[in-house]
mmCIF file of C-alpha atoms in Angstrom:
data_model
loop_
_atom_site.group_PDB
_atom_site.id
_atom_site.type_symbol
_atom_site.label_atom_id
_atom_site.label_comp_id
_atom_site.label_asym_id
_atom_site.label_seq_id
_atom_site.Cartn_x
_atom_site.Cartn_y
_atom_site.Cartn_z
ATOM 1 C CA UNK A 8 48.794 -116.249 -110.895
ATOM 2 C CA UNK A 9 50.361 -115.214 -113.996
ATOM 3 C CA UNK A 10 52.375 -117.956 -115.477
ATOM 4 C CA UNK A 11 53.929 -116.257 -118.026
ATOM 5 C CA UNK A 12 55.482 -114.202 -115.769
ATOM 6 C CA UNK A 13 56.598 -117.067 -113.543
ATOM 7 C CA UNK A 14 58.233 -118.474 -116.237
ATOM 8 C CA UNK A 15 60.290 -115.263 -117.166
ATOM 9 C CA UNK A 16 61.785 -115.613 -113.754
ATOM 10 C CA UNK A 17 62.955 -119.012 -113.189
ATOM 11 C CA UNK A 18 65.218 -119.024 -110.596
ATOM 12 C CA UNK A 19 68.339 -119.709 -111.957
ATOM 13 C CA UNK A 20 72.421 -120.078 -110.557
ATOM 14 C CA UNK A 21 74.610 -116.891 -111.901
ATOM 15 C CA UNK A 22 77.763 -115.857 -111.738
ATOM 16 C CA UNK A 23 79.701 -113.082 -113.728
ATOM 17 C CA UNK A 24 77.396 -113.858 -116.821
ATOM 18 C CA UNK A 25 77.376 -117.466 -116.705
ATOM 19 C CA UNK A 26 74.809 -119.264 -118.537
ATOM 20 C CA UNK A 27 72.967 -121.835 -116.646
ATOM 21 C CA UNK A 28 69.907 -123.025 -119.038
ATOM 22 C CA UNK A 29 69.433 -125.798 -117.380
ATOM 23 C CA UNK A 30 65.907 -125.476 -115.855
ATOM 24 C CA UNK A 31 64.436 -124.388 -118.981
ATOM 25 C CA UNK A 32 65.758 -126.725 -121.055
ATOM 26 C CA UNK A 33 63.752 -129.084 -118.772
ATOM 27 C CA UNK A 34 60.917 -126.911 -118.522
ATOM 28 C CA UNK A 35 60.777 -126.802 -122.477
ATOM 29 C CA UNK A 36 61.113 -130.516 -122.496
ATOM 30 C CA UNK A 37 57.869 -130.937 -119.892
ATOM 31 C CA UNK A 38 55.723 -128.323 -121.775
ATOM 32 C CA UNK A 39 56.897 -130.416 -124.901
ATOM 33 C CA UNK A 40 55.450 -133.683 -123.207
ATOM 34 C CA UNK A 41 52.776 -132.519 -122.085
ATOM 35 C CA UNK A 42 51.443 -131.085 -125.265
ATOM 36 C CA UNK A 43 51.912 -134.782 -126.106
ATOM 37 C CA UNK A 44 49.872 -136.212 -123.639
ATOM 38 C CA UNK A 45 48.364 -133.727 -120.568
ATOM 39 C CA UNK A 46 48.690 -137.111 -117.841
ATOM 40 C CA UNK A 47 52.097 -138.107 -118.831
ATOM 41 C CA UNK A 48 54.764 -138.190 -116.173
ATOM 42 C CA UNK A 49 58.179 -138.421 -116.718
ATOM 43 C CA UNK A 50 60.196 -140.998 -114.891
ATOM 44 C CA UNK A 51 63.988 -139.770 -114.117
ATOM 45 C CA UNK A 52 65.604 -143.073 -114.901
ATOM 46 C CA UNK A 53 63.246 -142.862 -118.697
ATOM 47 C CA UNK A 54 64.261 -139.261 -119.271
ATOM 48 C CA UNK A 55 67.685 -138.969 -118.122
ATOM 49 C CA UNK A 56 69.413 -139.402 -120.939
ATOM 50 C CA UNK A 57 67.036 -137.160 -123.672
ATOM 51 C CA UNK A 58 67.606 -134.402 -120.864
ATOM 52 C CA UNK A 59 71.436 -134.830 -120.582
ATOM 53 C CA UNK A 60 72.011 -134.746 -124.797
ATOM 54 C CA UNK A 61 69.728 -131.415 -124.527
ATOM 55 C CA UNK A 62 72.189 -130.075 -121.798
ATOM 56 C CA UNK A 63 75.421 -131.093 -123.666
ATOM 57 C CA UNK A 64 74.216 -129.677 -127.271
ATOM 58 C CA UNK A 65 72.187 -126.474 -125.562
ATOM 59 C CA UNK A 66 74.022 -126.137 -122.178
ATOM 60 C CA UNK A 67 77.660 -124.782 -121.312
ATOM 61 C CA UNK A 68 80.632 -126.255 -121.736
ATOM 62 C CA UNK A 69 81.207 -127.580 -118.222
ATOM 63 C CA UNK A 70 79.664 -130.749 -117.319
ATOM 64 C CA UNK A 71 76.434 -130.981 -115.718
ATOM 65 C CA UNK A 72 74.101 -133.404 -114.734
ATOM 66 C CA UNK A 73 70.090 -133.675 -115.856
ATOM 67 C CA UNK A 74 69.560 -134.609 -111.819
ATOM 68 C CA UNK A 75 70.213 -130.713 -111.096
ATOM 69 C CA UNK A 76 66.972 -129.214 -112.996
ATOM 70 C CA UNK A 77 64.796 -132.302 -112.118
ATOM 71 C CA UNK A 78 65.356 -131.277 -108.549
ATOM 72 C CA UNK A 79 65.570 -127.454 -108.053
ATOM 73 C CA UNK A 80 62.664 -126.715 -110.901
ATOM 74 C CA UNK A 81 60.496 -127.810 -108.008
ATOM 75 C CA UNK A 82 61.227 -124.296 -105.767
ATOM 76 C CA UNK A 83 59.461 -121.929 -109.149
ATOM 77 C CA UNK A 84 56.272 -123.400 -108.470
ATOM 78 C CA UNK A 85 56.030 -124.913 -112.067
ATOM 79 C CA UNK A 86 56.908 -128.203 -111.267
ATOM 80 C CA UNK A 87 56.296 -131.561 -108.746
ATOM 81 C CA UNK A 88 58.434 -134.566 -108.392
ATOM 82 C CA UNK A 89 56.953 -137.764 -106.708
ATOM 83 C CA UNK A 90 58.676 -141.312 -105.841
ATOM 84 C CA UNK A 91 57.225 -144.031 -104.551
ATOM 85 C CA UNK A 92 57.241 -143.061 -101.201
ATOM 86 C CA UNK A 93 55.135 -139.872 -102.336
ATOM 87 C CA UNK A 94 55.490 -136.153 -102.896
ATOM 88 C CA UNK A 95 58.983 -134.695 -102.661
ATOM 89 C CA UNK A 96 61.936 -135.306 -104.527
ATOM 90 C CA UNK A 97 64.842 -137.023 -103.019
ATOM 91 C CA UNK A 98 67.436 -134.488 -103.844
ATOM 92 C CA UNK A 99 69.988 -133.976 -106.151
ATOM 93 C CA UNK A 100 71.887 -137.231 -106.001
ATOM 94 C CA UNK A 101 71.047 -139.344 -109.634
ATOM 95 C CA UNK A 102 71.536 -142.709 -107.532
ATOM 96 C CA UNK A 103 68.475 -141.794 -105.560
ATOM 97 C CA UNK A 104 66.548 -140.384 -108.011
ATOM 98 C CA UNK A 105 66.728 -143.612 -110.289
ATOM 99 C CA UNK A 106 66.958 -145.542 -106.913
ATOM 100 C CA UNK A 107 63.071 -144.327 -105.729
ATOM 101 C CA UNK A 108 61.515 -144.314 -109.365
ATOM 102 C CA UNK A 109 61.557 -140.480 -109.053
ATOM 103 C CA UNK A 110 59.208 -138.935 -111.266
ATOM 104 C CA UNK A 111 58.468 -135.604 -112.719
ATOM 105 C CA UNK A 112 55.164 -133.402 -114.566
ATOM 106 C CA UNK A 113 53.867 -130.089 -114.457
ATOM 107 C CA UNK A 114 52.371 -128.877 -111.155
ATOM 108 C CA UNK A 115 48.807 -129.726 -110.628
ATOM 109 C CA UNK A 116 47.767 -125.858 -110.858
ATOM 110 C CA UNK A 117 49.848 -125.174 -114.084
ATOM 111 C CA UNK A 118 48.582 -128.044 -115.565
ATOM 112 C CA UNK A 119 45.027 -127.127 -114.933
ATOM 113 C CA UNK A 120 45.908 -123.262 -116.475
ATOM 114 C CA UNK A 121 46.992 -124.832 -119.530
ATOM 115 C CA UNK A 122 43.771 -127.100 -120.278
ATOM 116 C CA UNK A 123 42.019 -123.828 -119.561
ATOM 117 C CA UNK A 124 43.899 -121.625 -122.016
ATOM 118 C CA UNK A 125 45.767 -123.993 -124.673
ATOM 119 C CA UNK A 126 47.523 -120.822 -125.964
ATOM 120 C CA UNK A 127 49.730 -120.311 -123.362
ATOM 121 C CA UNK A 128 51.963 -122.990 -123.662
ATOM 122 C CA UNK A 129 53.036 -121.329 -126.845
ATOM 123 C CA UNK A 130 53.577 -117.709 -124.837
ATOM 124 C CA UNK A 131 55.423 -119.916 -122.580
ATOM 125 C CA UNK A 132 57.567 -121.495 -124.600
ATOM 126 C CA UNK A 133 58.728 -118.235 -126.092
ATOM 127 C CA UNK A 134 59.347 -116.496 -123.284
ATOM 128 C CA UNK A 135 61.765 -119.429 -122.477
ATOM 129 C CA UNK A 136 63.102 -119.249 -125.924
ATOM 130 C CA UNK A 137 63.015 -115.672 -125.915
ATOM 131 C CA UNK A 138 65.107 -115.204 -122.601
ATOM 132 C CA UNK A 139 67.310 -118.042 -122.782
ATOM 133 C CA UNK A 140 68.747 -118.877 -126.220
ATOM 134 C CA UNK A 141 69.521 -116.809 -129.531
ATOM 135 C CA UNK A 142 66.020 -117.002 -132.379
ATOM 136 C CA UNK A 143 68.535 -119.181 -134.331
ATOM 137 C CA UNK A 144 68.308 -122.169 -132.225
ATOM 138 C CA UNK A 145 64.363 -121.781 -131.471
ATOM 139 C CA UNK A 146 63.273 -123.726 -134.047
ATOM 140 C CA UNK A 147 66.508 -126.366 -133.772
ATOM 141 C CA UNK A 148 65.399 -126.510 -130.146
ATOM 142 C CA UNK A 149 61.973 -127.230 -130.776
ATOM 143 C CA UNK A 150 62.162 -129.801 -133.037
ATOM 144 C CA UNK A 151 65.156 -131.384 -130.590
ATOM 145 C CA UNK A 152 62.561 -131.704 -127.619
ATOM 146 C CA UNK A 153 59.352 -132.428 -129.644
ATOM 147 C CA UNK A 154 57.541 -129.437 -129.605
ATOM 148 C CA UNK A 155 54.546 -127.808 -132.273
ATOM 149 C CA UNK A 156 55.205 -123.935 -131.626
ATOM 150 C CA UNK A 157 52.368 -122.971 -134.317
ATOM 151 C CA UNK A 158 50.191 -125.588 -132.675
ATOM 152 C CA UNK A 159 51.270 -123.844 -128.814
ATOM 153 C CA UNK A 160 50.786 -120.663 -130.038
ATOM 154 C CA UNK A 161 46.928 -120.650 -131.754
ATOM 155 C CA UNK A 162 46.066 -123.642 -129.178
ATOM 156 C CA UNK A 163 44.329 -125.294 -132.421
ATOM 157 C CA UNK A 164 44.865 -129.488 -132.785
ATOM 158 C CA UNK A 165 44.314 -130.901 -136.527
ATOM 159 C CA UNK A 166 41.897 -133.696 -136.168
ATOM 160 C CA UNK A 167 44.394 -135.367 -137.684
ATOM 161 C CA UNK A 168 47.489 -134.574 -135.272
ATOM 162 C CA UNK A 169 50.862 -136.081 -136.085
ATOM 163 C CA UNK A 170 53.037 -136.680 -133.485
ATOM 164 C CA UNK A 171 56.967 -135.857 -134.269
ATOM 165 C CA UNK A 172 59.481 -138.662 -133.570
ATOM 166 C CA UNK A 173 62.259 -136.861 -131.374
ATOM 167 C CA UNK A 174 64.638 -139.557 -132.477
ATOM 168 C CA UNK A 175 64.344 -138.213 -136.159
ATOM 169 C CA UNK A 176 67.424 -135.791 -135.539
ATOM 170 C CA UNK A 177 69.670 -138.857 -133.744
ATOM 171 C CA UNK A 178 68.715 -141.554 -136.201
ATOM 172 C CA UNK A 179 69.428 -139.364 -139.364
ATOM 173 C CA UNK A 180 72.760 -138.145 -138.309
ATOM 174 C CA UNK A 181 74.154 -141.601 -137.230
ATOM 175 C CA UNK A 182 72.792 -143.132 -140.625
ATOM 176 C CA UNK A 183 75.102 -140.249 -142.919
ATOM 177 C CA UNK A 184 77.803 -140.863 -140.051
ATOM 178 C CA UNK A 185 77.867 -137.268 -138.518
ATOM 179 C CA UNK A 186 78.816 -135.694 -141.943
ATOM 180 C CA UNK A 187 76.663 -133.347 -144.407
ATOM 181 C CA UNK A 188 75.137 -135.142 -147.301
ATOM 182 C CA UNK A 189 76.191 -132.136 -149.462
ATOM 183 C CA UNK A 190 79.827 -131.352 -148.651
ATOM 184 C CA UNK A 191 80.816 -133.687 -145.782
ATOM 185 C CA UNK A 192 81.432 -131.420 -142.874
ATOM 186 C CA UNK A 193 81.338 -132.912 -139.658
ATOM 187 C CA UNK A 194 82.292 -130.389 -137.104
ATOM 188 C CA UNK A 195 81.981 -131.539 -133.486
ATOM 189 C CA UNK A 196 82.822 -129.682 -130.552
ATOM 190 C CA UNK A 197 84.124 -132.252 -127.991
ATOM 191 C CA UNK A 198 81.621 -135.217 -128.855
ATOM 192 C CA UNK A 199 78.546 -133.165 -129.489
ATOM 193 C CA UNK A 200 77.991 -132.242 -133.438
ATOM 194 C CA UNK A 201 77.586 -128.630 -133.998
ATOM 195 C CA UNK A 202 76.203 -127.484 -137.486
ATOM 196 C CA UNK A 203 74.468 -130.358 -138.232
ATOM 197 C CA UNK A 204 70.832 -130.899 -138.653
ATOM 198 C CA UNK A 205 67.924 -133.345 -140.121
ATOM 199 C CA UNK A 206 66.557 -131.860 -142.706
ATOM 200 C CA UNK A 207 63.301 -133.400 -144.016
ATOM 201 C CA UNK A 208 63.004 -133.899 -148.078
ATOM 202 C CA UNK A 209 59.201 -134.106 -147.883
ATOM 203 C CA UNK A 210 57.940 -131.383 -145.141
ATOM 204 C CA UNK A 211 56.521 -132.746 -142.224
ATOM 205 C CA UNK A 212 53.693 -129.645 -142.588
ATOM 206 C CA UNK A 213 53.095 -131.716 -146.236
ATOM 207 C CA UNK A 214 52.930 -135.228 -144.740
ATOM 208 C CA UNK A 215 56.419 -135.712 -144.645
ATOM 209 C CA UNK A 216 57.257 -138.975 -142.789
ATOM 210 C CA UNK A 217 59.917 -139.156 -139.775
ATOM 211 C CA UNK A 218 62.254 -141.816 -141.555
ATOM 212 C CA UNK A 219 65.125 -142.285 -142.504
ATOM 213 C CA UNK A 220 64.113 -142.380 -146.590
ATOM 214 C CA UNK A 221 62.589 -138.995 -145.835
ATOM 215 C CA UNK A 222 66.033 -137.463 -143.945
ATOM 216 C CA UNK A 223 69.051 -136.306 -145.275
ATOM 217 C CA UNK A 224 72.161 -134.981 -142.701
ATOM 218 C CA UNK A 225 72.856 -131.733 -144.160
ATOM 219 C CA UNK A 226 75.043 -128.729 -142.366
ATOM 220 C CA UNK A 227 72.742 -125.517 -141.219
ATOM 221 C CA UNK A 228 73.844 -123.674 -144.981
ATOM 222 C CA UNK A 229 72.817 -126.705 -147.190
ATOM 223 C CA UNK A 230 69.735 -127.200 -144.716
ATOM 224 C CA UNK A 231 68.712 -123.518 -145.568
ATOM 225 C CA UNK A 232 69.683 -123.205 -149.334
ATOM 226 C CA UNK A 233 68.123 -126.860 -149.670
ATOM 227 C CA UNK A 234 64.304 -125.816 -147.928
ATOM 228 C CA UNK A 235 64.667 -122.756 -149.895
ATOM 229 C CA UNK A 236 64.717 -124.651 -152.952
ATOM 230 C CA UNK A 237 68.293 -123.557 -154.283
ATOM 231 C CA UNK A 238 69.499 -126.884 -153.521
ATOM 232 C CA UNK A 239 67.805 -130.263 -154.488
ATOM 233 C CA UNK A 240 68.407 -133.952 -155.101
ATOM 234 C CA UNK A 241 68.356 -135.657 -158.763
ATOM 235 C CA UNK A 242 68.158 -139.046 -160.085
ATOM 236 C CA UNK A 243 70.760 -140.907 -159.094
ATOM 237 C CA UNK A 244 70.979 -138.928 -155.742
ATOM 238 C CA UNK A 245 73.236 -136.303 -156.948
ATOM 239 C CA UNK A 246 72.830 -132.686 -156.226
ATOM 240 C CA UNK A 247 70.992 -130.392 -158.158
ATOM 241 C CA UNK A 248 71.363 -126.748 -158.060
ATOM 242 C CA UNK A 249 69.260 -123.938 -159.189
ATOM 243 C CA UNK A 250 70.258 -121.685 -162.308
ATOM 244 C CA UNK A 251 68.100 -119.242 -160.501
ATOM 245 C CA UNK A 252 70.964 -119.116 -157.648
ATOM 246 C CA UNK A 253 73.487 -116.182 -158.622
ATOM 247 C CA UNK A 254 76.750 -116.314 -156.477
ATOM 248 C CA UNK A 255 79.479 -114.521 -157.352
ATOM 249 C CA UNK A 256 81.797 -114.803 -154.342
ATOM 250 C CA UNK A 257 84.336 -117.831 -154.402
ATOM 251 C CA UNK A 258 82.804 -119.233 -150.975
ATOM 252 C CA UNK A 259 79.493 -119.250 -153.345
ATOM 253 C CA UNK A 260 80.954 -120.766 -155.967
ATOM 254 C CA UNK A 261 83.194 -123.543 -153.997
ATOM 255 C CA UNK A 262 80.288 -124.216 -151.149
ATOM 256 C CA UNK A 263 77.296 -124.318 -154.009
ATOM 257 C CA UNK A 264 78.055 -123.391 -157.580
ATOM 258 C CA UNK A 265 80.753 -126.771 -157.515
ATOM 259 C CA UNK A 266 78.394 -129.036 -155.606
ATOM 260 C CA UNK A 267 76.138 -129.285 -158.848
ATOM 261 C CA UNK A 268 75.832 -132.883 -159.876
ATOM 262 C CA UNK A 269 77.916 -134.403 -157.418
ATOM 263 C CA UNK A 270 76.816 -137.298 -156.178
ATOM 264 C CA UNK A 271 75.302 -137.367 -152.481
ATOM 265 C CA UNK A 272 77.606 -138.593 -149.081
ATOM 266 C CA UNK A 273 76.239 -141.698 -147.631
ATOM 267 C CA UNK A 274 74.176 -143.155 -146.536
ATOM 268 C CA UNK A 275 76.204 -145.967 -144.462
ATOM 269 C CA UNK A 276 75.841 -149.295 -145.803
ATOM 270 C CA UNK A 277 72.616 -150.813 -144.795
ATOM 271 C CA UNK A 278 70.385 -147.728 -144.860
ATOM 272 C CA UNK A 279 68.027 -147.018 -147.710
ATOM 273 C CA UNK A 280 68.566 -144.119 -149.630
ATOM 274 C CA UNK A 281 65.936 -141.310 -150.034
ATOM 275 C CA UNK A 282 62.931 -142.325 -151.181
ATOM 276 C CA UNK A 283 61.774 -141.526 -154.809
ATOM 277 C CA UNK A 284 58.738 -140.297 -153.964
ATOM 278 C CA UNK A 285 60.038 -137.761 -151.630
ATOM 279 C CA UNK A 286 62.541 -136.742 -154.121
ATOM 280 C CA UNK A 287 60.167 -135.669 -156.614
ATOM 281 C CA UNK A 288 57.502 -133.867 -154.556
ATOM 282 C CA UNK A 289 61.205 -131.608 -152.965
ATOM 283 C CA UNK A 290 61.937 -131.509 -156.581
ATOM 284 C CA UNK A 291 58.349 -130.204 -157.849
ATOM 285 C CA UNK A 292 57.654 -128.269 -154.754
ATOM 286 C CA UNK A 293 60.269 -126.645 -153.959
ATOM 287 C CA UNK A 294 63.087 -126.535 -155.995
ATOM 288 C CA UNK A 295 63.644 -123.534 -158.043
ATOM 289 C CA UNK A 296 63.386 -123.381 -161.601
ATOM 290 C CA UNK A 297 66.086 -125.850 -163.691
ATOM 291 C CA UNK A 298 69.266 -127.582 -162.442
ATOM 292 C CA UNK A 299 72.487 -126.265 -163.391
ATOM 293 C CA UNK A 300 75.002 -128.684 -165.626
ATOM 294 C CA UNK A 301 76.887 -130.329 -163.838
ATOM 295 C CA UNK A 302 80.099 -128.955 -162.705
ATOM 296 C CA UNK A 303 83.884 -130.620 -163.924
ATOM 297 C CA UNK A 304 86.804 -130.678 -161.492
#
């Protein structure tokens, strides 16, 4: 049985080029868990509401409920639900599936495939990424459901494995109030943030820590510019920008040039700023070259 290839053709609901990620969203999510912990199953009524904030941010626009996936992933052979009563899943219907303590994990066959040959939960996971979302939100979309890619790809475990907190993203945005730390943008479509992302000050490959004096809410251009070192954080938490950073353009002077030396959005009242330490290991690791003068109005 190749898996691979069972996983390029999950069987999914179309219609005149609808998009209906819905079963590998969840299918990302259990590969995600399971490279957690192998014997973990995942209880509807636990889940539910990590799998419906992945369908609202990665889904369509149109409503949709987590219950769907849970249900149907069952019929590709990659997946088992169970309740209390035993094998089989109840349906569709979210009031039963909470109801019966309906609960989900790899099937038994898959599972066994993957102890065999830790690799291919990385050639999974990119087909899924590969065939059902744009290479700009693979790494987003990792990170949002927990998963190592290098680690899924080479099948190789430090002896000193970290485990990611998937509340990072959630508890960093709420703290700098759904707004960039840099500029303030706070786009939203509906209630779901679009644009938006945690960016780590210390890398979590460099012992970063997932908290919240390690996290700064920064839109997807300051996110990029700041992990490429053009961007940085001074004393006083205001911005620094690189003199190596040539711009010419007014949208690079007004969205970086002008942000040098102001001072940094948030956080809300109550949360600790960034840490020192992880200010000065961004600032001697990866910013580039000196800060720019501060800029006047």
């Amino acid at each position: 049985m190749d898996w691979v290839e069972r996983t390029a053709q999950l069987r999914q609901w179309t219609r005149s080029g609808a998009r209906a990620p819905h079963k590998p969203l969840l299918f990302l999510y259990a590969l995600s868990r399971f490279q957690q912990d192998a014997d973990d199953e995942l209880r509807y009524s636990t889940v539910e509401q990590d799998l419906r904030r992945l369908l609202a941010e990665y889904g369509p626009g149109n409503r949709t409920t987590p219950a769907y996936p849970f249900h149907h992933l069952v019929s590709d052979g990659v997946w088992e639900v169970r309740t209390g009563r035993g094998p089989g899943s109840p349906g569709t219907g979210v009031r039963e599936l909470r109801a019966t303590g309906a609960a989900g994990r790899l099937a038994p066959e898959l599972r066994a495939a993957l102890r065999r040959d830790p690799p291919l939960l990385g050639r999974m996971t990119r087909v899924l990424l590969d065939l059902n979302f744009p290479p700009s939100l693979h790494g987003e979309l990792c990170e949002a459901v927990g998963l190592e890619l290098e680690e899924a790809e080479t099948g190789l475990v430090s002896a000193k494995r970290r485990q990611r907190d998937r509340r990072m993203r959630e508890m960093v945005l709420t703290a700098y109030e759904y707004q960039c730390a840099f500029c303030g943008y706070d786009g939203r479509i509906g209630a779901v943030p679009v644009g938006l992302e945690a960016a780590h000050v210390r890398w979590w490959a460099f012992d970063g820590p997932d908290d919240l004096e390690n996290g700064l809410c920064l839109c997807s251009l300051h996110h990029k510019l700041f992990d490429k070192g053009v961007l940085g954080l001074g004393e006083g938490h205001r911005i620094l920008v690189s003199q190596s950073f040539v711009g010419r353009s007014t949208a690079a002077r007004e969205h970086v040039i002008a942000l040098a030396g102001r001072p940094v959005i948030g956080p809300q009242s109550g949360v600790r700023p960034i840490a020192a330490a992880h200010r000065s290991w961004h600032t001697s690791q990866v910013f580039q070259g000196s800060p720019r003068p501060a800029t006047t109005a």
